[in-house]
Amino acid sequence: MEYNIDEEKIGKVYDPKLMGRLLGYVKPYRAYILTCILLLLIITFLDLATPYFTKVAIDNYINGLNTPMYLFKEGESPVEGIGFQGKVLVRTNQIHGKLDKPVYQIIGLNGEYYLIKGTLQNYEGTSVSDDMGITPALTDFSGRYVLIRSGGAEYPGIRLSDEDLRVFRNYDIRHVFMISILLLIIILLSFLLNYIQVYLLQYTGQRIIFNMRKELFTHIQNLPISFFDRNPVGRIVTRVTNDMETLNEMYTSVLVNLFKDVFIFIGCIAVMLSLDARLALISFAVLPLVFASTFIFRNKVRSAYREVRLRLARINATLQEDISGMKIIHIFNRQKRQYENFNNINLDYYRANMRQLTIFSIFRPTIDLLYYLTLSIVIWYGGGNLIQGSIQFGVLYAFINYISTLFQPISDMAEKFDIMQSSMASSERIFMLLDQPEEPGDVHTVKALDRISGKIEFKNVWFAYNGENWVLKDVSFTVNPGETVAFVGHTGAGKSSIMSLIDRLYDIQRGEILIDGVNIKNINTKMLRRHISIVPQDVFLFTGNIKENIRLNKDVDEEKVKRAARYVNLDGFIQKLPRGYDEPVMERGSTLSQGQRQLISFARAIITDPEILILDEATSNIDTETEALIQDALRKITQDRTTIIVAHRLSTIQHADKIFVLHKGKIRESGKHQELLKKGGLYYRLYLLQYSDRNNEAVSP
Amino acid sequence: MREFLTLKDLFIKYRWRYAVGIFWLICVDSVQIILPRFLGYITDSFQSGGLTERSLLINAFYVLLTGILIFVFRYLWRMYIIGTARRFEYSLRDKYYKHLLELSSNFYNTHKTGDLMAHATNDINAVTMALGQGVVMLTDSLFLSIVTVAVMFIYLNKTLTLMSLIPLPAMAVTASIFSRKIHHRYKLVQDSFSNMSDIVQENISGMRIIKSFVQEDNEIFKFIEANKDYMNKNMSMVRLWGFMAPFIQTLSGLGFIIILWYGGTLVINGLLSLGDFVSFNMYLGLLIWPMMAIGWVINIMQRGAASMQRLNEIFHIKPDIYDRKVIDMDMIDGDIEIRDLTFSYRPGLDPALKNIDLTIKKGETLGIIGKTGSGKTSLCNLLLHMYNVPDNTITIGGVDINRILLAVLRKNIGFVPQENVLFSMSIKDNIAFGVEDCSDEDIIEAARIAHIHEEILEFPDGYNAMVGERGVTLSGGQRQRVSIARAIIKKPGYLIFDDCLSAVDTQTEYDVLTSLKDIIKDCTTIIISQRISTVQNADRIMVLDNGMIAEYGTHEELMKLGGLYYSTYQKQQLEKQLNEMD
């Protein structure tokens, strides 16, 4: 039953047991999650396609003018080519394999462009001679004939006029435009899918957290009262609120995005390998360094983060303590030393922050540095290939793009560790609360109590809140249906415990409590409580309005609320409120007087017409007018039902059918007021102590 | 931004660190701006056939050098700017704490601990963010975007620059509009969250009533409503930011497409070199981040300013109790005299003390009896000068309490408060809380007199046992006796016990009082209690009722009087009898 956990504990990054349980909550939404993953796969595909198409645009069109071309007769070309002088030229890179066709190439020299037969790579030492006896037979095209000489070889060709050149350029421009349109479609599609994906993922995350919250809250409702005695309210609230938020972050920003990172990573590698395997492998040479440094830094980042968290917690604890103890600090002239102490803690925190900053300041730029290292390798090696002509320029360009994409997920890694770590710690705390045993409930449910007579019996009841500190020792008594009995006793005699036990807020250790002759352990707890109404000493009012506070249950109609209010003399007061029954209850009812709160509590108790009423009278003084109303209401509500009162008013005990005098956990005396007084025992002394000077009540002993 | 004026001194102090940090940041940006030119150059020299293995190696080396420079500069600006922000954080918290130490009880009566804590955590955090990340993002996005655009415009094709920049203003506008709207919706989310927290808080506080009235299902229903609302508010925010990030990404993609299409056409027509085309692409890549950052910068700066304002509100509160027109003396000695003292905590409130006239002779013991709220603690507070008292209403040894140095006054009074606040330090340090240097013997001696020595020895670490959550848990009675030891170790001339023995049984109380006898004899002592047994041996006893002196005299005199004191005595006798019965 012990539920105690170090709030500042910082857990592991990954705990398979916790993760397994967390994934259990994902199950109902696996279709959504799978859709998200599928969408991410498509999005990654689209993202990676962009640099690829850019590469195509550069190599084939923007930088495509110099590409050698096959010559086809009109209508014979297998793919779309460039129509020129009634023939068709198709760039060699548009066709797989080598063809046995004449090859032409456009070269630009000193601002002039020539279409030559054959291919020429290096323009150095190239000379052009005009029209020197070149016959049209040497080339398939007509125009101003030229002969290009380069490296001992001769290339016949024609000089291209501006109009001729435009034919080729328009072909390229048209295709670049088409690719641009294609890319536009891709980014629009990617936008759409991204939005759907983000929405779906967040929706799923929110649903999962909604469900978990609901489960946790419902579970809390079924925990025994003793659990709430042991655990501070704030701690339980934090489980339902903040810890759940951390989990939400885990579900939405880590879980699914992990897939995205993996997709991008694999996708990049695949595309790069397919573009140029050797260059790809060379660029990957740095990756082991990236992994190694991530691995090394991971632990450092984690421990630095942990330090910062712990020191921050210390700062907060010290501040909290010093603010609440400020009076003592002043009185004992401790300002200087408390300041020194705080300063040390503050400095410690600053240093921890700086350590974390240093580690981060090295880690993040290290990844950047490795990126630049990869980039320079690609430029050097890829550029070499470019010069040798073994790759095209666009490939190099695409590689530069893919490398930066490849490094993206790696830089975010540290952040994801953070999230994982805190979510593991949160989930551990949440599950620990979920694993608390619920109130002993319906195991032995035997009786469906519809209507009871209201007889209460305690048979040799022993009860302790913990261990052997008996609050009630061998208590036995019987209350007959319709009777009003009062319990009196000094503080700590066990009166309130008896009230709680009848309602089965706690289970007794020995003996039996019977209602209508049935052991309450054999009655459904909720069923039992429906027949019992409690009016506590401190009235607890909920946020809402007066009406809601009286009826509590939503399906009680307004007329019934008003009838109950009239019955307990509350109606007159409510009528005076600006909004009547709809008057909002501010700050837990602090604007209402003690007496008014008491009356609301009465109305709340009798609205369901319970057979048993348990009443802990308010001790504080209530103004005479309200007091009279309360007395009158009290008389009415105790009629015709079994009533147990922890009495603080003399009038109440005087009207009781029976009085039980509790002392140190035992019933010492019982009887009627006058009889007990005459005995001159415990009751007499209690009477003198507690009731004798209530001068607003005329009493004769 | 005027809010940050409070930090003027710090800004001046750290101006060089900031300047250096910003210098490094600008260095990173400059190097980043050079890189696209390298790639453009390589491309162009390849195009013109002038690219050789050697020049390639040199260029690759330049790229690597760029990387190394960026590594160094990034490290440096982080350390300088973020580091300075951390220094700010430290100094700000330091200033805050110092200020809290100076403020007097009145302040703490009107400010909740939780609220003061929120200032120290959330607000200082937001200010640090603004001074660190905020400054970085502001500098970065301003410098990077201006210089990049300038470089593009000056060195590259002007028309293409203008065309490729078309989506950028749209991005900046979208980012700032959205972040404002997101900010608004985020507030709704926060409100819904705190509503849900309130419901849980109320539910758990009212668990007894909920269980008794079988309201669990209603509560679950209520919670589900709040839970659903929170989910919906979150989703309404998701609809916005889920749209924003991909939208901005799309806009930036649009810029690239414009470069591909228009720039590509220019290259084909020979109006732009391929190298410039490559540079363009890279420059546009550099511009995306500053555009997206605009919204964030606004947000971070606004939040920082709002938090700074909240902190300033605290900083501007002046302590209302401080040393003024004090007489230079380091001891107080003599009778305590109170003349016609009327005191209320705030103007307009009913006075807590009315027309008190009282003399406590040096060395005498005064017992004060009274119900809760009768003014006993108020009297203690005034004798300790925790609140301001009218001049010449309280004098000690003939000196007006307002003219005694606070430190001197409090050094000479040993005070045992009603609520026994101990600190999370060892028991030893808790006892020695108010003395600068004292030996272990002094501490043990004080503990013996307070009747706690034996119990301390039973703790696992004895006197070194830590008090508080991470150490031993002391019972109420033990705390009271540690608190007594803390007061008497000061060897003060005056002792005030403010109802401090209520948590111990009568036997322990008797033991403690007996061993305190010698000390009390030497001191001017005030013992406040609700129990007659505690005060009946005092030289004089005062009965306070409703802020006024109701009865005054020795035990015997008051018993004879047959008034409030007498009836209280009778009742307590009865109570004692009851407790002794089995």
Coordinates of N, CA and C in Angstrom, one line a residue, chain A residues 62-63 169 172 176-177 180 183-184 187 191 195 199 202 206 210 213-214 217-218 221 223 228 236 241-242 245 316 319-322 326-328 330-335 337 339 342-343 346 349-350 353 357-358 361 365-366 368 372-373 376 379-380 383-384 386-387 393 397 400 439 490 500 503 506 526 529 534 542-543 552-553 588 663-664 668 682 685 688-689, chain B residues 35 39 43 46-47 51 56-57 60 64 67 70-71 74-75 78-79 82-83 86-87 89-90 93-94 97-98 101 103 108 117 120-121 193 196-197 202-204 207-208 211-215 218 220 223-224 227 230 234 239 241-243 247 250 254 257 260-261 265 267-269 281-282 381 386 407 410 415 417 423-424 433 435 571 574-575 577-579 581-582:
Chain A
I62 N 19.1 22.5 -67.6 CA 19.7 23.7 -67.4 C 21.2 23.7 -67.9
N63 N 21.8 22.5 -67.6 CA 23.2 22.4 -68.0 C 23.3 21.4 -69.2
R169 N 17.3 25.9 -76.9 CA 17.1 26.5 -75.5 C 15.6 26.4 -75.2
D172 N 14.9 23.2 -73.6 CA 15.3 23.1 -72.2 C 14.4 23.9 -71.3
V176 N 12.4 22.5 -68.1 CA 12.6 23.1 -66.8 C 11.3 23.6 -66.2
F177 N 10.4 24.2 -67.1 CA 9.1 24.6 -66.6 C 8.3 23.4 -66.2
S180 N 9.4 22.3 -62.9 CA 9.0 23.2 -61.9 C 7.6 22.9 -61.5
L183 N 7.4 19.9 -59.4 CA 7.9 20.1 -58.0 C 6.8 20.9 -57.3
L184 N 6.2 21.8 -57.9 CA 5.1 22.6 -57.3 C 4.0 21.6 -56.8
I187 N 5.4 19.7 -53.8 CA 5.4 20.4 -52.5 C 3.9 20.7 -52.0
F191 N 2.6 19.3 -48.6 CA 2.0 20.2 -47.6 C 0.7 19.5 -47.1
Y195 N 0.1 18.1 -43.3 CA -1.0 18.6 -42.4 C -1.8 17.5 -41.9
Y199 N -2.0 16.5 -38.0 CA -3.3 16.5 -37.3 C -3.7 15.1 -36.8
Q202 N -1.5 14.2 -33.8 CA -1.8 15.0 -32.6 C -3.2 14.5 -32.1
Q206 N -3.7 13.1 -28.4 CA -4.6 13.7 -27.5 C -5.7 12.6 -27.0
F210 N -6.2 11.5 -23.4 CA -7.6 11.7 -22.9 C -8.0 10.4 -22.2
R213 N -6.0 9.7 -19.0 CA -6.4 10.6 -17.9 C -7.7 10.1 -17.3
K214 N -8.6 9.7 -18.2 CA -9.9 9.2 -17.7 C -9.7 8.0 -16.9
F217 N -8.1 9.0 -13.5 CA -9.1 9.8 -12.7 C -10.1 8.8 -12.1
T218 N -10.7 7.9 -13.0 CA -11.7 7.0 -12.5 C -11.1 6.1 -11.4
Q221 N -10.9 7.8 -8.2 CA -12.2 7.8 -7.5 C -12.5 6.6 -6.7
L223 N -10.2 4.8 -5.1 CA -9.2 4.5 -4.1 C -9.8 4.7 -2.7
F228 N -6.0 8.8 0.5 CA -5.9 10.2 0.5 C -5.4 10.8 1.8
I236 N -1.1 14.0 -6.1 CA -2.0 13.3 -6.9 C -2.5 14.1 -8.1
T241 N -2.3 15.8 -14.1 CA -2.0 16.9 -15.0 C -0.7 16.9 -15.6
N242 N 0.4 17.3 -14.9 CA 1.7 17.5 -15.5 C 2.3 16.2 -16.1
E245 N 1.0 15.3 -19.3 CA 1.5 16.2 -20.4 C 2.8 15.7 -21.0
N316 N 14.6 25.5 -5.7 CA 13.2 25.7 -5.4 C 12.8 25.3 -4.0
L319 N 14.2 28.0 -1.7 CA 13.4 29.2 -1.8 C 12.1 29.1 -1.0
Q320 N 11.5 28.0 -1.3 CA 10.2 27.7 -0.7 C 10.3 27.7 0.9
E321 N 11.4 27.0 1.3 CA 11.6 26.9 2.8 C 11.9 28.3 3.4
D322 N 12.8 29.1 2.7 CA 13.2 30.4 3.2 C 12.0 31.4 3.2
M326 N 10.7 33.0 6.6 CA 11.3 34.3 6.6 C 11.3 35.0 7.9
K327 N 10.1 34.8 8.6 CA 10.0 35.5 9.9 C 11.1 35.0 10.9
I328 N 11.4 33.7 10.9 CA 12.4 33.2 11.8 C 13.8 33.7 11.3
H330 N 14.5 36.5 10.0 CA 14.6 37.9 10.5 C 14.8 37.9 12.0
I331 N 14.0 37.1 12.7 CA 14.2 37.2 14.2 C 15.5 36.7 14.6
F332 N 16.1 35.7 13.9 CA 17.4 35.2 14.3 C 18.5 35.8 13.6
N333 N 18.3 37.0 12.9 CA 19.3 37.7 12.2 C 20.1 36.8 11.3
R334 N 19.4 35.9 10.6 CA 20.1 34.9 9.8 C 20.3 35.4 8.3
Q335 N 19.9 36.6 8.0 CA 19.9 37.1 6.6 C 21.2 36.8 5.9
R337 N 23.7 34.7 6.6 CA 24.1 33.3 6.4 C 23.1 32.6 5.4
Y339 N 21.6 34.0 3.1 CA 22.0 34.5 1.8 C 23.2 33.7 1.2
F342 N 22.1 30.4 0.1 CA 21.3 30.4 -1.1 C 22.3 30.7 -2.3
N343 N 23.2 31.6 -2.0 CA 24.1 32.0 -3.1 C 24.9 30.8 -3.6
N346 N 22.6 28.8 -5.7 CA 22.4 29.5 -6.9 C 23.6 29.4 -7.8
Y349 N 23.9 25.9 -9.3 CA 22.9 25.8 -10.4 C 23.5 26.5 -11.6
Y350 N 24.1 27.7 -11.4 CA 24.7 28.4 -12.5 C 25.8 27.5 -13.1
N353 N 24.5 24.7 -15.1 CA 23.9 25.2 -16.3 C 25.1 25.4 -17.3
L357 N 25.7 23.8 -20.8 CA 25.9 24.7 -22.0 C 27.2 24.3 -22.7
T358 N 28.3 24.1 -21.9 CA 29.6 23.7 -22.6 C 29.4 22.5 -23.4
S361 N 27.4 23.2 -26.3 CA 28.1 24.1 -27.2 C 29.2 23.3 -28.0
P365 N 27.9 21.9 -32.4 CA 28.8 22.3 -33.4 C 29.6 21.1 -33.9
T366 N 29.9 20.1 -33.1 CA 30.6 18.9 -33.5 C 29.9 18.3 -34.7
D368 N 27.8 19.7 -36.6 CA 28.0 20.7 -37.7 C 29.3 20.5 -38.4
Y372 N 30.3 19.5 -42.3 CA 31.2 20.2 -43.2 C 32.3 19.3 -43.7
L373 N 32.7 18.4 -42.8 CA 33.8 17.4 -43.2 C 33.2 16.6 -44.4
S376 N 33.1 18.6 -47.5 CA 34.3 18.8 -48.2 C 34.8 17.5 -48.9
I379 N 32.9 17.3 -52.0 CA 33.3 18.2 -53.0 C 34.6 17.8 -53.6
W380 N 35.5 17.3 -52.8 CA 36.8 16.9 -53.3 C 36.7 15.7 -54.2
G383 N 34.0 16.2 -56.9 CA 34.5 17.1 -57.9 C 35.5 16.5 -58.8
G384 N 36.4 15.6 -58.2 CA 37.3 14.8 -59.0 C 36.6 14.0 -60.1
L386 N 33.8 14.6 -61.3 CA 33.2 15.5 -62.2 C 34.2 15.8 -63.3
I387 N 35.4 16.1 -62.9 CA 36.5 16.5 -63.9 C 36.7 15.3 -64.8
F393 N 27.2 17.0 -63.1 CA 27.2 18.0 -62.1 C 26.0 17.9 -61.2
Y397 N 25.4 18.1 -57.0 CA 24.5 19.1 -56.4 C 23.5 18.3 -55.5
I400 N 25.0 17.2 -52.2 CA 25.2 18.3 -51.2 C 23.8 18.5 -50.5
E439 N -10.6 0.5 -3.6 CA -11.4 0.2 -2.4 C -12.0 -1.2 -2.4
H490 N -14.6 13.8 24.6 CA -13.5 14.8 24.4 C -12.9 14.6 23.1
S500 N -17.3 7.7 10.2 CA -16.6 7.2 9.0 C -16.8 5.7 8.8
D503 N -20.2 4.6 7.3 CA -20.2 4.9 5.9 C -19.2 4.0 5.1
Y506 N -13.6 3.5 6.0 CA -12.5 2.6 6.4 C -13.0 1.2 6.7
K526 N -21.2 1.4 -2.7 CA -21.9 2.6 -3.2 C -23.4 2.5 -2.8
R529 N -23.8 3.5 0.8 CA -23.7 5.0 1.0 C -24.9 5.8 0.5
I534 N -24.3 12.2 5.0 CA -23.4 12.7 6.0 C -23.4 14.3 6.0
F542 N -18.7 22.8 -3.6 CA -18.0 22.6 -4.9 C -18.2 23.9 -5.7
T543 N -17.2 24.1 -6.7 CA -17.4 25.2 -7.6 C -18.7 24.9 -8.4
L552 N -26.2 18.0 -6.1 CA -25.0 17.2 -6.5 C -25.3 16.4 -7.7
N553 N -26.2 15.5 -7.6 CA -26.6 14.6 -8.7 C -27.3 15.3 -9.8
R588 N -15.0 28.2 -3.1 CA -15.5 27.1 -2.1 C -16.4 27.7 -1.0
H663 N -15.0 7.7 25.5 CA -13.8 8.2 26.1 C -12.6 7.3 25.7
K664 N -11.6 7.8 25.2 CA -10.4 7.0 24.8 C -10.8 5.8 24.0
R668 N -18.2 4.6 27.5 CA -18.2 4.6 28.9 C -19.6 4.7 29.6
L682 N -18.4 10.7 33.9 CA -17.8 11.3 32.8 C -18.6 12.4 32.1
R685 N -18.8 15.7 33.8 CA -17.6 16.5 33.6 C -17.6 17.1 32.2
L688 N -19.9 19.9 32.0 CA -19.4 21.1 32.6 C -18.4 21.8 31.6
L689 N -17.6 21.0 31.0 CA -16.5 21.5 30.2 C -17.0 22.1 28.9
Chain B
L35 N 30.1 30.6 -47.8 CA 30.0 29.2 -48.3 C 29.4 29.0 -49.6
L39 N 30.9 27.2 -53.4 CA 30.2 26.2 -54.3 C 29.9 26.8 -55.6
T43 N 31.5 25.5 -59.2 CA 30.6 25.2 -60.3 C 31.1 25.9 -61.6
F46 N 34.2 24.7 -63.0 CA 34.0 23.5 -63.7 C 33.4 23.7 -65.1
Q47 N 32.4 24.6 -65.1 CA 31.7 24.9 -66.3 C 32.7 25.4 -67.4
L51 N 38.4 23.8 -63.8 CA 38.5 23.1 -62.5 C 39.6 22.1 -62.6
L56 N 40.4 22.0 -56.8 CA 39.4 21.3 -56.1 C 39.8 21.0 -54.6
L57 N 41.0 20.5 -54.5 CA 41.5 20.2 -53.2 C 41.6 21.5 -52.3
A60 N 38.0 22.3 -51.4 CA 37.5 21.4 -50.4 C 38.0 21.7 -49.0
L64 N 36.1 22.8 -45.5 CA 36.4 22.2 -44.2 C 36.8 23.3 -43.3
G67 N 33.9 25.0 -42.0 CA 33.3 24.1 -41.0 C 34.0 24.3 -39.7
I70 N 33.1 27.7 -38.3 CA 31.8 27.7 -37.8 C 31.7 27.0 -36.4
F71 N 32.4 25.9 -36.3 CA 32.5 25.1 -35.1 C 33.0 26.0 -34.0
R74 N 30.6 29.1 -33.3 CA 29.3 28.6 -32.7 C 29.5 28.3 -31.2
Y75 N 30.6 27.6 -31.0 CA 31.0 27.3 -29.6 C 31.1 28.7 -28.8
R78 N 27.7 30.7 -28.3 CA 26.9 30.0 -27.3 C 27.4 30.3 -25.9
M79 N 28.7 30.1 -25.8 CA 29.3 30.3 -24.5 C 29.1 31.7 -24.0
I82 N 24.7 32.8 -24.5 CA 23.8 32.0 -23.6 C 24.5 32.0 -22.2
G83 N 25.8 31.9 -22.2 CA 26.5 32.0 -20.9 C 26.2 33.3 -20.1
R86 N 22.9 33.2 -18.7 CA 22.9 32.4 -17.5 C 23.4 33.2 -16.3
R87 N 24.4 34.1 -16.6 CA 24.9 35.0 -15.5 C 23.8 35.9 -15.1
E89 N 20.7 35.3 -15.3 CA 19.7 34.5 -14.5 C 20.2 34.4 -13.0
Y90 N 21.5 34.1 -12.9 CA 22.1 34.0 -11.6 C 21.9 35.3 -10.8
R93 N 18.3 36.1 -9.9 CA 17.7 35.3 -8.8 C 18.4 35.8 -7.5
D94 N 19.7 36.2 -7.6 CA 20.4 36.7 -6.5 C 19.7 38.0 -6.0
Y97 N 16.4 37.2 -4.4 CA 16.5 36.6 -3.0 C 16.9 37.7 -2.0
K98 N 17.9 38.5 -2.4 CA 18.3 39.6 -1.5 C 17.1 40.5 -1.1
L101 N 14.8 38.9 1.3 CA 15.4 38.9 2.7 C 15.1 40.3 3.4
L103 N 12.4 42.3 2.8 CA 11.0 42.7 2.9 C 10.5 42.2 4.3
Y108 N 4.9 39.5 3.5 CA 4.6 38.1 3.4 C 3.2 37.7 3.8
M117 N 7.2 32.0 -5.4 CA 7.9 30.9 -6.1 C 7.8 31.0 -7.6
A120 N 10.2 33.4 -9.0 CA 11.6 32.9 -9.0 C 11.8 31.9 -10.1
T121 N 10.8 31.1 -10.4 CA 11.0 30.1 -11.4 C 10.6 30.5 -12.8
F193 N -6.3 23.9 -19.1 CA -5.5 23.1 -18.3 C -5.7 23.4 -16.8
M196 N -8.9 22.2 -15.6 CA -8.9 20.7 -15.3 C -8.2 20.5 -14.0
S197 N -7.0 21.2 -13.8 CA -6.3 21.0 -12.6 C -7.2 21.3 -11.4
E202 N -10.1 20.0 -6.6 CA -11.3 20.1 -5.8 C -11.8 18.7 -5.5
N203 N -11.7 17.8 -6.5 CA -12.2 16.5 -6.4 C -11.5 15.8 -5.2
I204 N -10.2 15.9 -5.2 CA -9.4 15.1 -4.3 C -9.5 15.8 -2.9
M207 N -12.9 14.5 -1.4 CA -13.1 13.1 -1.6 C -14.1 12.4 -0.6
R208 N -14.0 12.9 0.6 CA -14.9 12.3 1.6 C -16.4 12.5 1.3
K211 N -17.3 10.5 -1.8 CA -17.6 9.1 -1.5 C -18.9 8.9 -0.7
S212 N -19.1 9.7 0.3 CA -20.2 9.6 1.1 C -21.5 9.8 0.3
F213 N -21.5 10.7 -0.6 CA -22.7 11.0 -1.4 C -22.7 10.2 -2.7
V214 N -21.8 9.2 -2.8 CA -21.7 8.4 -4.0 C -21.7 9.3 -5.3
Q215 N -20.8 10.2 -5.3 CA -20.8 11.2 -6.4 C -19.7 10.8 -7.4
N218 N -20.6 11.1 -11.1 CA -20.8 12.5 -11.5 C -19.5 13.2 -11.6
I220 N -16.6 11.8 -12.3 CA -16.0 11.3 -13.5 C -16.5 12.0 -14.7
F223 N -15.2 15.5 -14.8 CA -13.8 15.5 -15.3 C -13.7 15.2 -16.8
I224 N -14.5 14.3 -17.2 CA -14.4 13.9 -18.7 C -14.7 15.2 -19.5
N227 N -11.7 17.3 -19.4 CA -10.7 16.6 -20.1 C -10.9 16.7 -21.6
Y230 N -10.2 20.2 -22.7 CA -8.7 20.4 -22.9 C -8.2 19.8 -24.2
N234 N -6.6 21.9 -27.3 CA -5.4 21.5 -27.8 C -5.5 21.3 -29.3
R239 N -4.6 22.6 -35.1 CA -5.1 23.0 -36.4 C -4.3 24.2 -36.9
W241 N -1.0 25.4 -35.6 CA 0.4 25.2 -35.8 C 0.7 24.0 -36.7
G242 N -0.2 23.1 -36.8 CA -0.1 21.9 -37.7 C -0.1 22.4 -39.1
F243 N -0.8 23.6 -39.3 CA -0.8 24.2 -40.6 C 0.4 25.0 -40.9
F247 N 3.1 24.9 -43.9 CA 2.8 26.0 -44.8 C 4.1 26.9 -45.1
T250 N 6.3 25.0 -47.3 CA 5.8 25.1 -48.7 C 6.2 26.4 -49.3
L254 N 8.5 27.1 -52.5 CA 8.1 27.9 -53.6 C 9.2 28.8 -54.1
I257 N 11.5 26.7 -56.2 CA 10.9 26.5 -57.5 C 11.1 27.7 -58.4
L260 N 14.5 27.6 -59.6 CA 14.7 26.5 -60.5 C 14.2 26.9 -61.9
W261 N 13.0 27.5 -61.9 CA 12.3 27.8 -63.1 C 12.9 29.1 -63.8
T265 N 16.0 29.1 -66.4 CA 15.8 29.7 -67.7 C 16.9 30.7 -68.1
V267 N 19.9 30.6 -66.9 CA 21.2 29.8 -67.2 C 21.1 29.3 -68.6
I268 N 20.0 28.7 -69.0 CA 19.9 28.2 -70.3 C 20.1 29.3 -71.4
N269 N 19.6 30.5 -71.1 CA 19.8 31.5 -72.0 C 21.1 32.2 -71.9
N281 N 20.5 29.1 -54.8 CA 19.8 28.0 -54.0 C 20.2 28.0 -52.6
M282 N 21.5 28.1 -52.4 CA 22.1 28.0 -51.0 C 21.7 29.2 -50.2
N381 N 5.0 40.0 18.0 CA 5.5 40.5 16.8 C 6.0 42.0 17.0
M386 N 8.5 43.3 14.2 CA 8.2 42.7 12.9 C 7.3 43.7 12.2
A407 N 19.0 44.5 14.3 CA 19.9 43.3 14.6 C 20.2 43.2 16.1
R410 N 16.9 42.0 18.0 CA 16.6 40.6 17.8 C 17.7 39.7 18.3
F415 N 13.5 34.0 20.9 CA 12.1 33.8 20.6 C 11.8 32.4 20.2
P417 N 8.8 30.5 18.6 CA 7.5 30.9 17.9 C 6.5 29.7 18.1
F423 N 14.6 24.3 9.6 CA 15.1 24.3 8.2 C 15.8 23.0 7.8
S424 N 15.9 22.8 6.5 CA 16.4 21.5 6.1 C 18.0 21.5 6.3
F433 N 21.2 28.0 14.8 CA 20.7 28.9 13.7 C 21.0 30.4 13.9
V435 N 23.3 31.8 16.0 CA 24.5 32.3 16.6 C 25.6 32.0 15.6
K571 N -11.9 25.0 34.1 CA -12.1 24.1 32.9 C -10.9 23.2 32.7
L574 N -10.8 20.4 35.0 CA -11.8 19.3 34.6 C -11.2 18.5 33.5
E575 N -10.6 19.2 32.5 CA -10.0 18.5 31.3 C -8.9 17.6 31.8
Q577 N -8.7 16.2 34.7 CA -9.4 15.0 35.4 C -9.8 14.0 34.3
L578 N -10.5 14.6 33.3 CA -11.0 13.7 32.2 C -9.9 12.9 31.6
N579 N -8.8 13.6 31.3 CA -7.7 12.9 30.6 C -7.0 11.8 31.5
M581 N -8.7 10.0 33.6 CA -9.6 8.9 33.7 C -9.3 7.8 32.7
D582 N -9.5 6.6 33.1 CA -9.3 5.5 32.1 C -10.6 4.8 31.6

